[in-house]
Each structure stands twice: as C-alpha cells, then as structure tokens.
Amino acid sequence: MTMVCRRARVRVTGTVQGVGFRPYVYRLAGELSLDGFVLNDVHGVLIEVEGSAPVVDRFLERLPSEAPPLAVLEQVLVEERAPSGTIGFAIRASIAGAVPDAPVTPDTATCDDCLRELFDPSDRRFRYPFINCTNCGPRFTVVRGVPYDRPLTTMASFTMCAACRAEYEDPTDRRFHAQPNACPACGPSVRLLGGLEPAPEPVDPIAATATALAGGAIVAIKGIGGYHLACRAGDERAVAALRARKHREDKPFALMAPSLSVAASLVSLGAPARAPLTGPARPIVLAPRRPDAPIAESVAPGAPELGVMLPYSPLHHLLLADAGETLVMTSANVSDEPIAYDDRDALERLRGIADLFLVHDRPIQTRTDDSVVRVVAAPAHPRTAFLRRSRGYVPAALALPGAGTRRPLLACGAELKNTFCLARGPRAWISHHIGDLENYETLRSFVEGIEHFGALFAVEPEVIAHDLHPEYLSTKYALERDGVELIGVQHHHAHLAACLAEHGEAGPAVGAIFDGTGYGLDGTVWGGELLLGDVRTFRRAGSLLPVALPGGASAIRQPWRMACSWLSAAVGGGEPDLPASLAGRVDPRAWAQVHRLATGSTAAAPATTSMGRLFDAVAAVAGIRAEVNYEGQAAIELEAAADPGERGSYPIAVGGAPLVIDPRETIRAVAADIRAGRSASVIARRFHRTIARATVEACTTLAAAHGTEVVVLSGGVFQSRLLLESVWDGLRRAGLRVLVPERLPVNDGGIAYGQAAVAAARLI
Ligand SMILES: [Zn+2]
Ligand SMILES: [Zn+2]
Ligand SMILES: [Zn+2]
C-alpha cells in the first residue's frame, strides 16, 4: 500500500505573535507526527507541514479551532508544496522585516494556569506578584520598542535565572518566549513604603498592605498601567477621606471586587456584563447598583451605576485574596491631572493623599488607564459599549474600510477624552486614553504617545487629519508639523465616519450626532446634529434649534445659565422668571445678567445647537443641578432621576428644511410642570421620552427623504442608556437599520479613528 504524502504551506495572519502560537503549532505537529517548521515573519506566522494526506488534513482542521486563547486568526491560506522529505518539526528563527504588522498585543489578565501556581504553596512562584506566561501578563505597558523582545521591554534590567531561561527557551513550555517571564529569584519585587514611623520592612508587603487597608489606610498601589488609590469600599471614613484628599467632589470611584460573586452583590450582572468582567481585558464594568450594595455612601454619591472590576494582575489577586473584601481602586491622580505611573512622580504627587505606597521595580513604559464599558440592551441583542477604551484593548488594531489608506497617516483626535490614531494600509491603531488635552502633562503624553506608536507600528505619517477647532491643542499640534499634508475633519462628521467605518459600512447614512461641543463648519458651536453622509463627505441636514451659550465655557460648568438661555428663547420677549426649583441657588441679579447676555448676541454668548447643553438646561430647571463638578454630570443625574413608570411626554416641534428640532414648547411645558409642583423624576422621564420621540421622527423623515435606511447614533449624549435604547427601539420599529459604536467609545474617544477613516477615504 502506498501512502500519499502531502506538504502544505500555511500562512496565518491576525494576532498570532506573542500569544503562544508557535509553541502551539509545534505541539500540534508533534502530536500528529508531522514534519516541517513554523516561524514568525512580518505578515504573521508561516507554517509548513509534511506527512500523510489525511493527517495533514486533520492538522489543518484543528489549527484554527484549538488556537491559544489570545490568538485572533484573520486568515489561514493553504498552498500545496512538493514534499521534501524533511525529518522532524522545528521552530525556526523569525524572519526580520522592515514593516512589522502585529508585534505588540494588549495587556492581559492573569490566566487560570498562572493563578493555580500563584496560590500553590509547592510552586516556585507561590505568591509571586509578577507571575505570567505566554497567555497572560503585561505587554503594551512594558514595551519600549520593536522587535517585541526582552531587551526592548521594561524587563530588560532583570536577567533571567537558569530556571526561567530554560522555560523561556523550551518550545513546549507555556513560558516559551514570554518576554516578561520572571520568578522571585530573578524578577521584580514589591515594597511597602511610607507610614508614620520607620518600621522594619514587612516580610510580605502585600499581606501588610491588606492589614493596613483593614485598619482604614489609603494606599497608593502600583499596577499595570499606573497607580491606583485604594481603601476599603465599606469604610465610610476612609472613602470620605480619600474623596476629600483627592478633591474629586462627586465623580464615582471604581471598585475592585475579590470575586464574581461579590461583584454580583454590588451590581446587577446579567450574562452579557459578566463576559467583559471576567474576560482577558478586565475593564471596569458599569452596571446598575444594587440597593443593598455593601459599600460606603461616599463611593458613588447619587450615581445609579457602580463601576466594578475584578483583579487582573497577580498583585491584585494576592491583595484582594488577603483583604477578602471589595476595595475602592480609583486612578491615582489629583482632580483632573493624568494618572500617576512614574515612581518618583507618584511618590511626590500622591504624598498628601496616600498613607502608604505599595510599589514595585518593574517600570511602566506607557501610562494606560483602566478601560470602562457597560452593556447596552439593544433591541436585537445586548452589546458592550465603551466609555473608555484603554488597558486590555490597546494597541489592538481596527480595520479601515475598503482598501484602507493609500498613505501612512496620523489622526490627532479631539480635545476631551483624547485618543490619537495611526494608520497604514488596511489597519488603524487607536491609542490608549490620553485624557483632556488642556495641560502640559497630557499634551506631553500625547506627543510622546504618537512617537511611541509610530515606532511600534512603523508609521511615518505623510498625512495628518485634525479637528477644525483652531484652539484645540491637538489641532495646533497638527498645524505645527512640517512636510505633511493636512486634512481637517469636522467633529460630528468624524463621529459619523467612525461608526460607519468600524461596522465596515460605506454609507450613506443619516447620523444623529448629539454631544456637548464641536466646531461647526460655520464657526458656531455644534452639538445636536442631523447629518447625511458617508465616510468621505457629509452635509448638515438638520440640527437642534440654536440658542445662546451665555458665557461660553462657564455655561458648561453652570447649567443654570443654559436654563436661562433656553427659557429666554422659549418665553420670548422679557426676562423669564427664575424657576422656583432654582430659587436660593441662583442670584436673581446673575440671572438677569445672563438673560441679557443670552439675548444680546455678543461674542460672549455664541450660538450653539448643543444637545448636551439642552440636557443641562432641563436638569437645572428640574432642580437637579445648578452647577456641575465634571462634564456630563447634570445629564447623568437627570437620567438617574427618571421615573421608569412615567408614560407622559412633552410637545416638541420637528420640521422644516433644513430640519429643526425645536424644543421651545418642551421647555415651556417643563417650566409649567415645575410651577405645578411635579417631581424632578417625572420631568426627567418625560423629557427623555420627548427627545427620543423627536430624534426618531427626525431620522425617519431624513431617511425617507434621502432614500437610505441606515441611521448612525453617536456622540457623548448617547452615553445615556435611556436615550440610546429608546431611540434605537423606535428606529428599529420604523424599519431602519441602526448602527452604534461598539468597538470604540460613543464619546470623543472615537474621534481620532473617524478622522483617520475620513482622511483615508479622501486620499483615494
Ligand atoms: Zn499565564
Ligand atoms: Zn527566575
Ligand atoms: Zn463629540
């Protein structure tokens, strides 16, 4: 009997490097007694296998289905080769090339195998807070350059001991080429610093930290992408002290629960929310707070949702196991500064906040905040929505539509919640969360981040896309770069294009883009926009009725100013009465002044169509918020107040060409409800229902008029779950197809990718 011999060459693309793919192939080939080789090259992984035809078939069948957990296979191409009679199977040296496609993967939560060892007293890494393997551990946050190899990571100064080196070099070991591989004998270590008196250094700094936390201490803890500030979540005194020292008046603190079951006692967790909570990226998951959640009042005053995460580094696992209860784990910064990640800087900046410091000597290369997601109940199926996409997801690439970009490009993003984006060919790399670009510190991490990403992904931008706002630091940065082609992209078009592009849709579509602020084509402040467009171009098909933004930026901090502006527009003629709900909170003279400003058409009161500011105005009239401590607070609290049982709504006008959503009647009705003594929760719900109805009507009208059935919903206002879900449902009932951002935030964190998509489309 003759056996048919076959040799197949297999080209695998996707996220297949640094994820244990070669050892996996080696094991699979060994198990099936196939000959050949596997290697990494610039395109991904190249395999050749030789053996009897049915066995090669079996190999090809099993290859994608049994791939390691972190591998993402985009394509598996098989080509026949002439059998060569090779004996044995080898992992061959990587073929270096000029253009690496997927060299760096996101940081990944400790895997189950490592966890077993971490808590096994007989293991040599028992309680070692830096245990990791090919399937887990730090990646993006420790990478200094490419190729992704130990000397170009922040592990460079630690020399592997013989035992670690043997694992690292053994293709059958799950630590084969795990760059951060380490053990207590050769790797980084933790120390507990600070305290009232110079105490001898504790034998087990993590156990000592847990004891200090139990005693009410606030501890700064160095993690994967930066420092956290921690205290017991159930200790009102400690949480209130943390809040006072951090000057973070109302913003909710994130929590880290020791286990899924404890997390489920804090928030209601459906199956869709459990997936990200326990997945490899381990974001903070926002979910509805349980009324009996055993946490201090000061953790999240007035917030209907709590942000909960599970331990994601071995250090966290040890600490939470020792503490045995939920901890506050909030980004270590003062107020609006970026999160601390550099050791000396952290010790200096956090001295007045933390009582103790749990530090370690593995440097963090790139400051990377925790990601934040929540589950949105879409009519078809629940989906994850990002509020912040950072640690655990960055730097995974997103595809650009069509053939991608013809020339390498950089998109600079917006001002608030900034991210930038580099793109080459079909791929776009969106940065970690940079933050609000309004101080030197964040600007510096923006500029350094661009250089770092450029080196990692071999992108030398020839084209730079930017926002149209001349005062954004990101725009100024773009305009100052020499020798590049500049492409200005309107803010709300970038929101629309980002959503179309991530769904691989070309458009055209109707876009309802509602946010706080964006520079309009006419130089006014846009923010309640009805666009008609595709990835390349757009036109403004309608908007919210423009009103004055009295005092510019101070109108954002003081929603009562927008209440005055909208009431002035709604009642017409003279000064509107100060609503009873604002009496005692707003000085009547200031009210009169703002009324004059709002009706005077001066540069101090530019026109705005901002939907975010309309929500602010109604929150103020309803008596919920006269002033805010952070952007979006009024809208969040308005949504939280809404009475789910209320079925009423207000009149609102939708019509004209271009189409205008005119809520002046709505505002008059809200004021009448206040005079009638109706509660804020009834008003809040009626208002949300009104805006949802108007949005559905506006979108269906435009879709019918322009022969499209696709509607994009985006912009920061759609962070309101109540608004998003009801608009979505209404549009679906009207027979339209709804697209919302799923892989990037609905807020300005998605702008850079949208700018990149627009620029790429215009370069064709
Ligand atoms: Zn592991
Ligand atoms: Zn070692
Ligand atoms: Zn925006």
PDB file of N, CA and C in Angstrom, residues 25-35 49-52 54-63 66:
ATOM      1  N   VAL A  25       1.618  25.431  17.578  1.00  0.00           N
ATOM      2  CA  VAL A  25       1.773  24.716  16.309  1.00  0.00           C
ATOM      3  C   VAL A  25       2.769  23.566  16.476  1.00  0.00           C
ATOM      4  N   TYR A  26       3.836  23.853  17.208  1.00  0.00           N
ATOM      5  CA  TYR A  26       4.876  22.848  17.463  1.00  0.00           C
ATOM      6  C   TYR A  26       4.285  21.621  18.163  1.00  0.00           C
ATOM      7  N   ARG A  27       3.451  21.877  19.175  1.00  0.00           N
ATOM      8  CA  ARG A  27       2.839  20.766  19.917  1.00  0.00           C
ATOM      9  C   ARG A  27       1.868  19.975  19.046  1.00  0.00           C
ATOM     10  N   LEU A  28       1.067  20.733  18.277  1.00  0.00           N
ATOM     11  CA  LEU A  28       0.074  20.080  17.426  1.00  0.00           C
ATOM     12  C   LEU A  28       0.756  19.203  16.373  1.00  0.00           C
ATOM     13  N   ALA A  29       1.807  19.744  15.749  1.00  0.00           N
ATOM     14  CA  ALA A  29       2.526  18.982  14.727  1.00  0.00           C
ATOM     15  C   ALA A  29       3.177  17.753  15.359  1.00  0.00           C
ATOM     16  N   GLY A  30       3.727  17.939  16.579  1.00  0.00           N
ATOM     17  CA  GLY A  30       4.367  16.828  17.279  1.00  0.00           C
ATOM     18  C   GLY A  30       3.365  15.717  17.584  1.00  0.00           C
ATOM     19  N   GLU A  31       2.198  16.123  18.048  1.00  0.00           N
ATOM     20  CA  GLU A  31       1.149  15.165  18.395  1.00  0.00           C
ATOM     21  C   GLU A  31       0.731  14.332  17.184  1.00  0.00           C
ATOM     22  N   LEU A  32       0.732  14.969  16.006  1.00  0.00           N
ATOM     23  CA  LEU A  32       0.304  14.286  14.790  1.00  0.00           C
ATOM     24  C   LEU A  32       1.485  13.688  14.027  1.00  0.00           C
ATOM     25  N   SER A  33       2.694  13.793  14.613  1.00  0.00           N
ATOM     26  CA  SER A  33       3.923  13.283  13.986  1.00  0.00           C
ATOM     27  C   SER A  33       4.135  13.835  12.582  1.00  0.00           C
ATOM     28  N   LEU A  34       3.922  15.124  12.431  1.00  0.00           N
ATOM     29  CA  LEU A  34       4.161  15.757  11.136  1.00  0.00           C
ATOM     30  C   LEU A  34       5.547  16.380  11.133  1.00  0.00           C
ATOM     31  N   ASP A  35       6.140  16.473   9.957  1.00  0.00           N
ATOM     32  CA  ASP A  35       7.438  17.127   9.818  1.00  0.00           C
ATOM     33  C   ASP A  35       7.228  18.534   9.282  1.00  0.00           C
ATOM     34  N   VAL A  49       3.920  21.928   6.822  1.00  0.00           N
ATOM     35  CA  VAL A  49       3.779  20.602   7.434  1.00  0.00           C
ATOM     36  C   VAL A  49       3.794  19.537   6.345  1.00  0.00           C
ATOM     37  N   GLU A  50       4.415  18.426   6.667  1.00  0.00           N
ATOM     38  CA  GLU A  50       4.531  17.339   5.695  1.00  0.00           C
ATOM     39  C   GLU A  50       4.186  16.027   6.384  1.00  0.00           C
ATOM     40  N   GLY A  51       3.396  15.207   5.699  1.00  0.00           N
ATOM     41  CA  GLY A  51       3.023  13.912   6.256  1.00  0.00           C
ATOM     42  C   GLY A  51       1.981  13.270   5.369  1.00  0.00           C
ATOM     43  N   SER A  52       1.329  12.228   5.871  1.00  0.00           N
ATOM     44  CA  SER A  52       0.311  11.579   5.049  1.00  0.00           C
ATOM     45  C   SER A  52      -0.874  12.530   4.887  1.00  0.00           C
ATOM     46  N   PRO A  54      -4.191  12.473   4.915  1.00  0.00           N
ATOM     47  CA  PRO A  54      -5.285  12.611   5.895  1.00  0.00           C
ATOM     48  C   PRO A  54      -4.825  13.281   7.190  1.00  0.00           C
ATOM     49  N   VAL A  55      -3.566  13.053   7.589  1.00  0.00           N
ATOM     50  CA  VAL A  55      -3.084  13.654   8.828  1.00  0.00           C
ATOM     51  C   VAL A  55      -2.868  15.158   8.640  1.00  0.00           C
ATOM     52  N   VAL A  56      -2.355  15.540   7.465  1.00  0.00           N
ATOM     53  CA  VAL A  56      -2.202  16.969   7.173  1.00  0.00           C
ATOM     54  C   VAL A  56      -3.585  17.637   7.187  1.00  0.00           C
ATOM     55  N   ASP A  57      -4.577  16.940   6.625  1.00  0.00           N
ATOM     56  CA  ASP A  57      -5.954  17.465   6.672  1.00  0.00           C
ATOM     57  C   ASP A  57      -6.390  17.711   8.108  1.00  0.00           C
ATOM     58  N   ARG A  58      -6.100  16.721   8.970  1.00  0.00           N
ATOM     59  CA  ARG A  58      -6.520  16.829  10.366  1.00  0.00           C
ATOM     60  C   ARG A  58      -5.833  18.036  11.024  1.00  0.00           C
ATOM     61  N   PHE A  59      -4.546  18.206  10.691  1.00  0.00           N
ATOM     62  CA  PHE A  59      -3.802  19.343  11.232  1.00  0.00           C
ATOM     63  C   PHE A  59      -4.483  20.656  10.819  1.00  0.00           C
ATOM     64  N   LEU A  60      -4.825  20.749   9.549  1.00  0.00           N
ATOM     65  CA  LEU A  60      -5.426  21.993   9.044  1.00  0.00           C
ATOM     66  C   LEU A  60      -6.793  22.244   9.664  1.00  0.00           C
ATOM     67  N   GLU A  61      -7.482  21.168   9.988  1.00  0.00           N
ATOM     68  CA  GLU A  61      -8.786  21.288  10.628  1.00  0.00           C
ATOM     69  C   GLU A  61      -8.652  21.799  12.063  1.00  0.00           C
ATOM     70  N   ARG A  62      -7.666  21.223  12.774  1.00  0.00           N
ATOM     71  CA  ARG A  62      -7.525  21.564  14.194  1.00  0.00           C
ATOM     72  C   ARG A  62      -6.835  22.907  14.407  1.00  0.00           C
ATOM     73  N   LEU A  63      -6.002  23.325  13.459  1.00  0.00           N
ATOM     74  CA  LEU A  63      -5.190  24.536  13.625  1.00  0.00           C
ATOM     75  C   LEU A  63      -5.992  25.757  14.084  1.00  0.00           C
ATOM     76  N   GLU A  66      -8.276  25.032  17.716  1.00  0.00           N
ATOM     77  CA  GLU A  66      -7.677  24.812  19.034  1.00  0.00           C
ATOM     78  C   GLU A  66      -6.619  25.864  19.368  1.00  0.00           C
TER      79      GLU A  66
END
